[in-house]
Coordinates of C-alpha atoms in Angstrom, one line a residue:
X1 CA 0.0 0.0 0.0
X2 CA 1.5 3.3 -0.5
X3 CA 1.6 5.9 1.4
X4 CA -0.9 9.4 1.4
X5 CA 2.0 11.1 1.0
X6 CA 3.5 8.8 -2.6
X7 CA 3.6 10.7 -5.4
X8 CA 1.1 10.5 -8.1
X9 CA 1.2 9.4 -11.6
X10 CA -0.6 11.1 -14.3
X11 CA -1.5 10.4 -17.7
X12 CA -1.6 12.2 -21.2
X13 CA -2.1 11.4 -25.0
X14 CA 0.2 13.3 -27.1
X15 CA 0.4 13.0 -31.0
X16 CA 3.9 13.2 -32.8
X17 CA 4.7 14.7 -36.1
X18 CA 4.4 11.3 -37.6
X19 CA 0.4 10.8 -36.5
X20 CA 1.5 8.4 -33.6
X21 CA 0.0 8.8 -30.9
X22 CA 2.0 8.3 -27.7
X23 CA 0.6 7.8 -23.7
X24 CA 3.1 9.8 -21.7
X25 CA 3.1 9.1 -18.3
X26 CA 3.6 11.9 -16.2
X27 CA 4.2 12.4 -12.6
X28 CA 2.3 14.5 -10.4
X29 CA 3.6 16.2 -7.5
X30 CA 1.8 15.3 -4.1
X31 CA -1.0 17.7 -3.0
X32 CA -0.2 19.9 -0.5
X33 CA -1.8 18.9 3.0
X34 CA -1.6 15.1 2.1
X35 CA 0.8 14.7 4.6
X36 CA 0.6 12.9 7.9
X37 CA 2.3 13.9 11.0
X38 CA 5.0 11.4 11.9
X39 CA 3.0 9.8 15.8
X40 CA 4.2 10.2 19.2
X41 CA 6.5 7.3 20.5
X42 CA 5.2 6.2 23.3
X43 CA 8.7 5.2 25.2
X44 CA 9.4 9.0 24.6
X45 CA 6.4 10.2 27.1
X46 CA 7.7 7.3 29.6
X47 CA 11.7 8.8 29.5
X48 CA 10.8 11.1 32.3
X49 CA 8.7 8.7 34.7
X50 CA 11.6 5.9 33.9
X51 CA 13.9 8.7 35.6
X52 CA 11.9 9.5 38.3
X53 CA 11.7 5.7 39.1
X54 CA 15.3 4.6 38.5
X55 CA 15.8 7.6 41.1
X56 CA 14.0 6.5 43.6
X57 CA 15.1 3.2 43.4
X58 CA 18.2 4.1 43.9
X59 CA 17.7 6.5 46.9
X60 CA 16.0 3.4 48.4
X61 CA 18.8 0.9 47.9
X62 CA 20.9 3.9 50.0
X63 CA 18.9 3.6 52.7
X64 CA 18.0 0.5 52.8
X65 CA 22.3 0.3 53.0
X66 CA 22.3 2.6 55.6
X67 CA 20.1 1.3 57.9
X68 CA 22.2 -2.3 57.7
X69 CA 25.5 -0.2 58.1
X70 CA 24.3 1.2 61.2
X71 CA 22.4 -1.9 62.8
X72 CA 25.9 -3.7 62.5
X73 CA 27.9 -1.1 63.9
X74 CA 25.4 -1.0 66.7
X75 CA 25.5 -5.0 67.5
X76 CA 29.5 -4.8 67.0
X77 CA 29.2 -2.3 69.8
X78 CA 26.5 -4.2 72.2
X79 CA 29.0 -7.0 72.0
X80 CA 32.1 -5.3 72.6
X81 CA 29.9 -3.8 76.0
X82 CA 28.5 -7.2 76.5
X83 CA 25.0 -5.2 76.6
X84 CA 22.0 -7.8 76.3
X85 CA 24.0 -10.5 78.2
X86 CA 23.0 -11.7 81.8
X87 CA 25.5 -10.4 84.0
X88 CA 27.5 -13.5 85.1
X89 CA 30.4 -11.1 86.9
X90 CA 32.7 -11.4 84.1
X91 CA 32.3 -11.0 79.9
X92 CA 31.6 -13.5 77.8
X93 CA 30.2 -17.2 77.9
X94 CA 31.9 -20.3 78.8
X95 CA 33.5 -22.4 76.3
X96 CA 32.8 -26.0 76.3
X97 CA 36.1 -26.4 74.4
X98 CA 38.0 -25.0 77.1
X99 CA 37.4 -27.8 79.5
X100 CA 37.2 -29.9 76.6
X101 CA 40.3 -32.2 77.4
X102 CA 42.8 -31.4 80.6
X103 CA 45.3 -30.9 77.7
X104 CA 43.7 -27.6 77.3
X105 CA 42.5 -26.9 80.9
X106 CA 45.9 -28.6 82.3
X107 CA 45.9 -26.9 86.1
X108 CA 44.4 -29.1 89.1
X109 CA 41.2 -28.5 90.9
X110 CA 41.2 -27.2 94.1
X111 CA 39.7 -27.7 97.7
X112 CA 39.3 -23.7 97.4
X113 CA 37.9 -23.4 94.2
X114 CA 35.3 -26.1 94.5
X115 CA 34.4 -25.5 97.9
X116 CA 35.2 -22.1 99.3
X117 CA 32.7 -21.6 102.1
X118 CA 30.8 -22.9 105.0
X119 CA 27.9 -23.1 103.5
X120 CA 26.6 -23.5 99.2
X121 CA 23.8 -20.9 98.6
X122 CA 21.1 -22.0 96.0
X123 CA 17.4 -21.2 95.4
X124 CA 16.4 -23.6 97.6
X125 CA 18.2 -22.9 100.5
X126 CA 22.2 -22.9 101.6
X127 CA 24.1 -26.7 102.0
X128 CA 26.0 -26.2 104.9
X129 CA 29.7 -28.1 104.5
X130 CA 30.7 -30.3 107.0
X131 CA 33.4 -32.0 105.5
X132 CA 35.9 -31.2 102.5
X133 CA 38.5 -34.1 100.5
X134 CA 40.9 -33.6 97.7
X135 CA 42.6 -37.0 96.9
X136 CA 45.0 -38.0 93.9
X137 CA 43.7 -41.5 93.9
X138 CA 40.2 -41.1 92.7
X139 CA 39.1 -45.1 94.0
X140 CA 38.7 -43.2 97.2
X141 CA 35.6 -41.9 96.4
X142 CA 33.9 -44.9 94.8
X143 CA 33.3 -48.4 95.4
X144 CA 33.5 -52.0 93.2
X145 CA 34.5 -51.8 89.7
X146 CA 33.3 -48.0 89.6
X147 CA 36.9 -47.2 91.4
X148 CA 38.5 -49.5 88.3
X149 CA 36.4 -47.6 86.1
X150 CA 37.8 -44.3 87.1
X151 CA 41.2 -44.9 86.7
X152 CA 40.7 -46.3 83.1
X153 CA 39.2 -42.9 82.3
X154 CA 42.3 -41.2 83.2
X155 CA 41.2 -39.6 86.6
X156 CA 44.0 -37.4 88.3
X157 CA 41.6 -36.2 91.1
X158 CA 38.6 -36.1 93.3
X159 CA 37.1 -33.0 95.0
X160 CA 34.6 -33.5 97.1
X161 CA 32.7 -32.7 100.6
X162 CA 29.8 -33.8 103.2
X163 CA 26.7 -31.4 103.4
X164 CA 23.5 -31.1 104.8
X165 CA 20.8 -30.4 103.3
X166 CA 18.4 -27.5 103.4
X167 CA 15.6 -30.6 104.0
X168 CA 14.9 -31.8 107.5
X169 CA 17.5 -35.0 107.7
X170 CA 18.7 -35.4 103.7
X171 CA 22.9 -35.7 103.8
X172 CA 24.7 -35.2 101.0
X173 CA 28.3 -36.5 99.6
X174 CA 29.1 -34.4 96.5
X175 CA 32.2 -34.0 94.2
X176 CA 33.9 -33.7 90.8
X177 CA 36.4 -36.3 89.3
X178 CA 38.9 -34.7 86.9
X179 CA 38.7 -37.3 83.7
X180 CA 41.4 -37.2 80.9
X181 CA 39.1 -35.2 78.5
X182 CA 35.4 -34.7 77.3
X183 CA 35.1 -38.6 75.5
X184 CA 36.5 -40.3 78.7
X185 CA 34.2 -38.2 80.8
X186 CA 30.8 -39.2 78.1
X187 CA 31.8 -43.1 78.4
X188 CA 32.5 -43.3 81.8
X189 CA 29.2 -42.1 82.6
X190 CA 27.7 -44.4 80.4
X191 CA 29.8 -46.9 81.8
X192 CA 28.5 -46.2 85.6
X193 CA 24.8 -46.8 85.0
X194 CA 24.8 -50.7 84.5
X195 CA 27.2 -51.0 87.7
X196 CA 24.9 -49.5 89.8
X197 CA 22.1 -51.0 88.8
X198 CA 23.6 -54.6 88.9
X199 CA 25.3 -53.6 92.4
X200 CA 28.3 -54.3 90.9
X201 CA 29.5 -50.4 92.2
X202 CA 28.9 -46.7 93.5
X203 CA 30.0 -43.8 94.6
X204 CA 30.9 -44.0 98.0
X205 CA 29.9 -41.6 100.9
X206 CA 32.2 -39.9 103.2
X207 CA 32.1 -41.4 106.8
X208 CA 30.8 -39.3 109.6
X209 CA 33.7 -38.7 112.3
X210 CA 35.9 -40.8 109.9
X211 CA 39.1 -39.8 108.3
X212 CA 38.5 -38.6 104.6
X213 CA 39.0 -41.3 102.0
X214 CA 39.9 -43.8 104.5
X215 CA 36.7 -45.7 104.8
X216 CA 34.4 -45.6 101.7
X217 CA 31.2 -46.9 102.6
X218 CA 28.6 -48.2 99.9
X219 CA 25.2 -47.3 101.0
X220 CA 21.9 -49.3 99.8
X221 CA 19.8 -46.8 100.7
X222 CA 21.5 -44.4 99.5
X223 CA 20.6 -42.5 95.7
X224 CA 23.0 -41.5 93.5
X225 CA 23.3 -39.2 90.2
X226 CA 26.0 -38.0 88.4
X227 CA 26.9 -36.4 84.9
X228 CA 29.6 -35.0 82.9
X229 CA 30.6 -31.9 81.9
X230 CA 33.9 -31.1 79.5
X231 CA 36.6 -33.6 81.1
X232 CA 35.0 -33.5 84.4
X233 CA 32.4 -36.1 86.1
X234 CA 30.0 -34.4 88.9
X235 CA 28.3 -36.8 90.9
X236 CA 26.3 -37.0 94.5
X237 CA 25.0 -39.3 97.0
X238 CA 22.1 -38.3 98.6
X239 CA 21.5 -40.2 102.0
X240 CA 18.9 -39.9 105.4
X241 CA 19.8 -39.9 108.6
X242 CA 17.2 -42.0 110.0
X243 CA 19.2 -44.6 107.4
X244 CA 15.7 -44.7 105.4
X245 CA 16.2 -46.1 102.2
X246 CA 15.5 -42.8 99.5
X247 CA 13.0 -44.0 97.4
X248 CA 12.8 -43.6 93.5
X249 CA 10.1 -41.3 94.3
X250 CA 11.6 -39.2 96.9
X251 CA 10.2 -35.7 96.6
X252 CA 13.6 -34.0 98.0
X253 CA 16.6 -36.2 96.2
X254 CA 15.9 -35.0 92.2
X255 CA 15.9 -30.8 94.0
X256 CA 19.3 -32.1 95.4
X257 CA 20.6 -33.4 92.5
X258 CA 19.4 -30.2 90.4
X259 CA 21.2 -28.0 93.0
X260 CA 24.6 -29.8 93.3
X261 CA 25.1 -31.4 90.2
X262 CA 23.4 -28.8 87.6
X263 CA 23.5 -25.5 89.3
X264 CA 26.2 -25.4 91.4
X265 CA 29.0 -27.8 90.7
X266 CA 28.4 -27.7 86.4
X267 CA 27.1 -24.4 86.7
X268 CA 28.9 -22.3 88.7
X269 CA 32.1 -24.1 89.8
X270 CA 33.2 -25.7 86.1
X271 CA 31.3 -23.0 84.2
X272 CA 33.5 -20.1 85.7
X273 CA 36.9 -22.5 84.9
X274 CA 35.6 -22.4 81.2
X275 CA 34.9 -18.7 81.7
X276 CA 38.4 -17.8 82.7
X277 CA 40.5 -20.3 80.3

């Protein structure tokens, strides 16, 4: 199709000297006004919105930059200030791999360290410390094949004390053996539960009036717990006076266990070594 604008052909007879008559085709120049006006493109009405966007886009992507910048530099700085930490008395959080083996937590424990005071004050009341025991040979503290058991694991140590309880006639021995590392610590435990429950060993109490470590006495009413914790094993045996046999569903023994084992002696004792490594 051409276009309105093309221009136009034209026709006319014209008669040479001859007689012939020719058709001469001639061309006609386009009528003014014929024209039509070249249309809008559309992307050139968009050019300035497109701007307008891309702009805003890209003050966005400042801020957006900004706003990560500064919430960095503000955690970076928390941390550094230990802000939004509980307050433990010193910065920072134990390290399980600082107690990890006693290759990398190589000094003793000591009769100070574990048990400072009188008295242990916990939730539930203060343990008042009647008796304290740091031996090298770690059989002291256990009975049977538990003693065996021990030594196998690579104990150096025992740490360990005679309490009262915060519960009308509930005594309690309590202490930590110092294992080779973490492993030795994880299997032993493992180890200890069939013994116990086949009699075959135990932890032993410390004798009342008795010399420390010179009379370990296995106690069948006793109950006994223990766990481990980076190359160390805590453990307790909770007694009565009366000589009552503790029962598996003794109301007071599992609070005792908590207190010793978890809050104080993993907790505090071991948790501030790991702290300070």
């Amino acid at each position: 199709m051409l276009h309105a604008s093309a221009s136009r052909a034209a026709h006319r007879r014209m008669a040479t000297p001859g007689g012939l008559t020719v058709l001469v085709r001639q061309m006609v120049a386009p009528t003014p006004g014929l024209h039509r006006q070249p249309s809008v493109r559309p992307w050139a009405l968009r050019e300035p919105q497109r701007a307008m966007h891309l702009l805003m886009t890209g003050l966005g992507a400042l801020i957006m930059l900004g706003i990560c910048g500064l919430s960095s530099f503000f955690v970076i700085v928390d941390e550094r200030r230990g802000l939004g930490a509980p307050d433990t008395g010193t910065m920072g959080a134990p390290s399980p791999y600082a107690i990890s083996s006693r290759d990398l937590d190589p000094d003793p424990l000591s009769l100070a360290e574990v048990f400072s005071g009188a008295q242990v004050r916990l939730g539930a009341g203060s343990y008042r410390v009647t008796m304290t025991h740091i031996d090298n040979v770690c059989a002291t503290a256990a009975t049977g094949e538990i003693g065996t058991l021990l030594e196998d694991a690579g104990c150096t140590q025992v740490v360990r004390a005679s309490m009262t309880a915060p519960y009308a006639g509930y005594e309690v021995t309590t202490g930590i053996f110092n294992l080779a590392d973490a492993e030795a610590a994880t299997r032993a435990g493992e180890r200890i539960r069939p013994l116990v429950e086949s009699g075959r060993g135990s932890f032993a109490a410390m004798a009342a009036g008795a010399a420390p470590g010179s009379d370990p006495r296995d106690r069948p009413d006793a109950q006994v717990g223990w766990h481990d914790r980076g190359h160390f094993l805590v453990y307790c045996v909770i007694t009565r006076s009366d000589n009552v046999p503790i029962s598996p569903d003794d109301p007071y023994a599992p609070r005792i266990t908590a207190d010793l084992l978890d809050t104080y002696l993993a907790g505090e004792v071991i948790g501030a070594r790991a702290l300070n490594l």
